[in-house]
Short mmCIF file of N, CA and C in Angstrom, two decimals:
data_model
loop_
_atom_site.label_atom_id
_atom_site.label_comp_id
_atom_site.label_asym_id
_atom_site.label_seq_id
_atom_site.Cartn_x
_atom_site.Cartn_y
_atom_site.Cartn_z
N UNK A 671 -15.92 23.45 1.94
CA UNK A 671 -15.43 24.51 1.05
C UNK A 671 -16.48 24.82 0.00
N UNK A 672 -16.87 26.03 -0.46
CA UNK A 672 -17.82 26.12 -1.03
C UNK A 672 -17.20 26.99 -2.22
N UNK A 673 -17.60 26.15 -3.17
CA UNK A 673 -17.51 26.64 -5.27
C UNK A 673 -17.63 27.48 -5.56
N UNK A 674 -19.02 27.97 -5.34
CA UNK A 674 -19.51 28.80 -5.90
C UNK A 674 -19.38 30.27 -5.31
N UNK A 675 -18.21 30.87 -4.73
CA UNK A 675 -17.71 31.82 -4.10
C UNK A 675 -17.61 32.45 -5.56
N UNK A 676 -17.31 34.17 -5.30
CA UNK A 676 -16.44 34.61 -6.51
C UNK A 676 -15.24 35.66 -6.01
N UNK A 677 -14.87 34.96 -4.64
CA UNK A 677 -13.74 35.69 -4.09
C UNK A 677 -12.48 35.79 -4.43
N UNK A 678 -11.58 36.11 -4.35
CA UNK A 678 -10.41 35.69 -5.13
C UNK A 678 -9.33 34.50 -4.14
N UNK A 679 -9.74 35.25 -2.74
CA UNK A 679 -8.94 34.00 -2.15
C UNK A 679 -9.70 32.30 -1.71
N UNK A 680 -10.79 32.43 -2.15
CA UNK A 680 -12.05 31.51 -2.32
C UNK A 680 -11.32 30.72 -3.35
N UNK A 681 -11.19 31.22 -4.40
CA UNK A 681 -10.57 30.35 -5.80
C UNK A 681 -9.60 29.90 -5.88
N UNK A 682 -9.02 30.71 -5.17
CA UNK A 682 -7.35 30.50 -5.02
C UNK A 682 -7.11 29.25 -3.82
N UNK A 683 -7.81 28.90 -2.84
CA UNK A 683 -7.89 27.90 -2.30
C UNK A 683 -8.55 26.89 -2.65
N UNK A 684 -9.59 26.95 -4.00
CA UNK A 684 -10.50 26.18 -4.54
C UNK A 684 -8.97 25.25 -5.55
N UNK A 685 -8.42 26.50 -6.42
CA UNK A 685 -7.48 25.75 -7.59
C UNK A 685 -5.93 24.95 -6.52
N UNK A 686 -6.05 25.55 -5.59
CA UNK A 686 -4.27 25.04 -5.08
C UNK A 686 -4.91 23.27 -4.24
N UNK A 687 -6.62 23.05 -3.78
CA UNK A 687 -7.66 21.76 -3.81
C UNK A 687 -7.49 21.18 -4.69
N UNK A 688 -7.63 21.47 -6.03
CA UNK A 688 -7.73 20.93 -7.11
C UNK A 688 -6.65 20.18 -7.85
N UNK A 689 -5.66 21.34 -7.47
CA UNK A 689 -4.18 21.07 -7.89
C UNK A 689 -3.50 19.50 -6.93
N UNK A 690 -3.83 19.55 -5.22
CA UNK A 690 -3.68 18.75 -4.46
C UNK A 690 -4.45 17.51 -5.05
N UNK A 691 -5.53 17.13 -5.46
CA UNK A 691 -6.17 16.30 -5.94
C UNK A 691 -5.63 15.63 -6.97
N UNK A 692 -5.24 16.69 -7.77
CA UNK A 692 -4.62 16.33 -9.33
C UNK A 692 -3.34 15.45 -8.95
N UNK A 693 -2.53 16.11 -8.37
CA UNK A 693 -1.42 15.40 -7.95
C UNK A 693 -1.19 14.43 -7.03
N UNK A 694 -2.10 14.18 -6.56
CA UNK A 694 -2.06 12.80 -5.39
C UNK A 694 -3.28 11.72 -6.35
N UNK A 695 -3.87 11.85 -7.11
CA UNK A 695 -4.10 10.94 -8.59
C UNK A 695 -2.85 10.22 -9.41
N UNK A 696 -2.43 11.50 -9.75
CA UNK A 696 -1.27 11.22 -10.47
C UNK A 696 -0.16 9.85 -10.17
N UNK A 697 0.02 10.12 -8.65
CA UNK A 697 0.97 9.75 -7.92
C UNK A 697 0.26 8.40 -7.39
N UNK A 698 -0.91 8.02 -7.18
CA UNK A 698 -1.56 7.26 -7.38
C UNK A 698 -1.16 5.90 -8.31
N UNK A 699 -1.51 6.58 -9.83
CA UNK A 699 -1.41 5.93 -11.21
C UNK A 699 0.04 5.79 -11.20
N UNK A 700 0.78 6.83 -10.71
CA UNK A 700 2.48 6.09 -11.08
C UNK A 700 2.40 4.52 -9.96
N UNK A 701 2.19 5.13 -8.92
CA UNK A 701 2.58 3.80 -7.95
C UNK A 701 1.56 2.21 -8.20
N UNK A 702 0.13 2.93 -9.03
CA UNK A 702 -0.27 1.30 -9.65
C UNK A 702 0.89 1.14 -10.81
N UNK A 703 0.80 2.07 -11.55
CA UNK A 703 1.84 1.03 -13.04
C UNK A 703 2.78 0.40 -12.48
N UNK A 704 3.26 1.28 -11.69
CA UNK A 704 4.67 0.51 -11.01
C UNK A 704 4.89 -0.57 -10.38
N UNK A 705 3.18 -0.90 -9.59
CA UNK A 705 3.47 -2.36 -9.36
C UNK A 705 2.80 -3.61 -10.42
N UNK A 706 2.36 -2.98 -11.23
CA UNK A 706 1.73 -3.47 -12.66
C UNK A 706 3.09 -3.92 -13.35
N UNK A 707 4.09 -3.19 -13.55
CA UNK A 707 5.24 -3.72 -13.93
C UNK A 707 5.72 -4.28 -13.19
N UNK A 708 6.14 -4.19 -12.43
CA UNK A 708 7.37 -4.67 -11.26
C UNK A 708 6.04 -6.51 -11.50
N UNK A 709 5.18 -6.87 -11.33
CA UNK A 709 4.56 -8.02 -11.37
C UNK A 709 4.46 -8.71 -12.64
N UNK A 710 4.72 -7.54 -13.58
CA UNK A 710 4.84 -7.98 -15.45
C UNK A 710 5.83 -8.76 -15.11
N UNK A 711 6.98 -8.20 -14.79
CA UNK A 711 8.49 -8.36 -15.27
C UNK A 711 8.49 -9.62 -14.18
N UNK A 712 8.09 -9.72 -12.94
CA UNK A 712 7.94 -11.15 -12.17
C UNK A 712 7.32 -11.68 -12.44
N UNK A 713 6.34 -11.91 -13.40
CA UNK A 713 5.45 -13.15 -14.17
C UNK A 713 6.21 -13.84 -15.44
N UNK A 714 6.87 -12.80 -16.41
CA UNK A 714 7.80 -12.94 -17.05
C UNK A 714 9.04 -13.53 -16.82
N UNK A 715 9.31 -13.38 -15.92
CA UNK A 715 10.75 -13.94 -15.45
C UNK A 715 10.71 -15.88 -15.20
N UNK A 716 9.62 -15.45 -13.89
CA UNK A 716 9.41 -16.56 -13.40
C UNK A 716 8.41 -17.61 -14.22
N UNK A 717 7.89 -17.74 -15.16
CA UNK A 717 7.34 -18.49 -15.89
C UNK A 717 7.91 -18.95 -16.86
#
């Protein structure tokens, strides 16, 4: 896929990339905290 287009449907598939990226990060970082806690709260417990 190439950036440096100045098409409109060029960008528009560049930002809805970007957007996909953004959100599978995101979703990422929820599912580490989540087992970051879920192992808090079982270190806590069990100790």
């Amino acid at each position: 896929m190439c950036i440096y287009t100045t098409g409109k449907g060029e960008l528009h598939g560049f930002k809805y990339y970007l957007r996909i990226i953004v959100s599978h990060m995101k979703y990422q970082m929820i599912q580490a905290s989540r087992k970051d806690f879920l192992g808090h709260v079982a270190i806590t417990r069990f100790s």
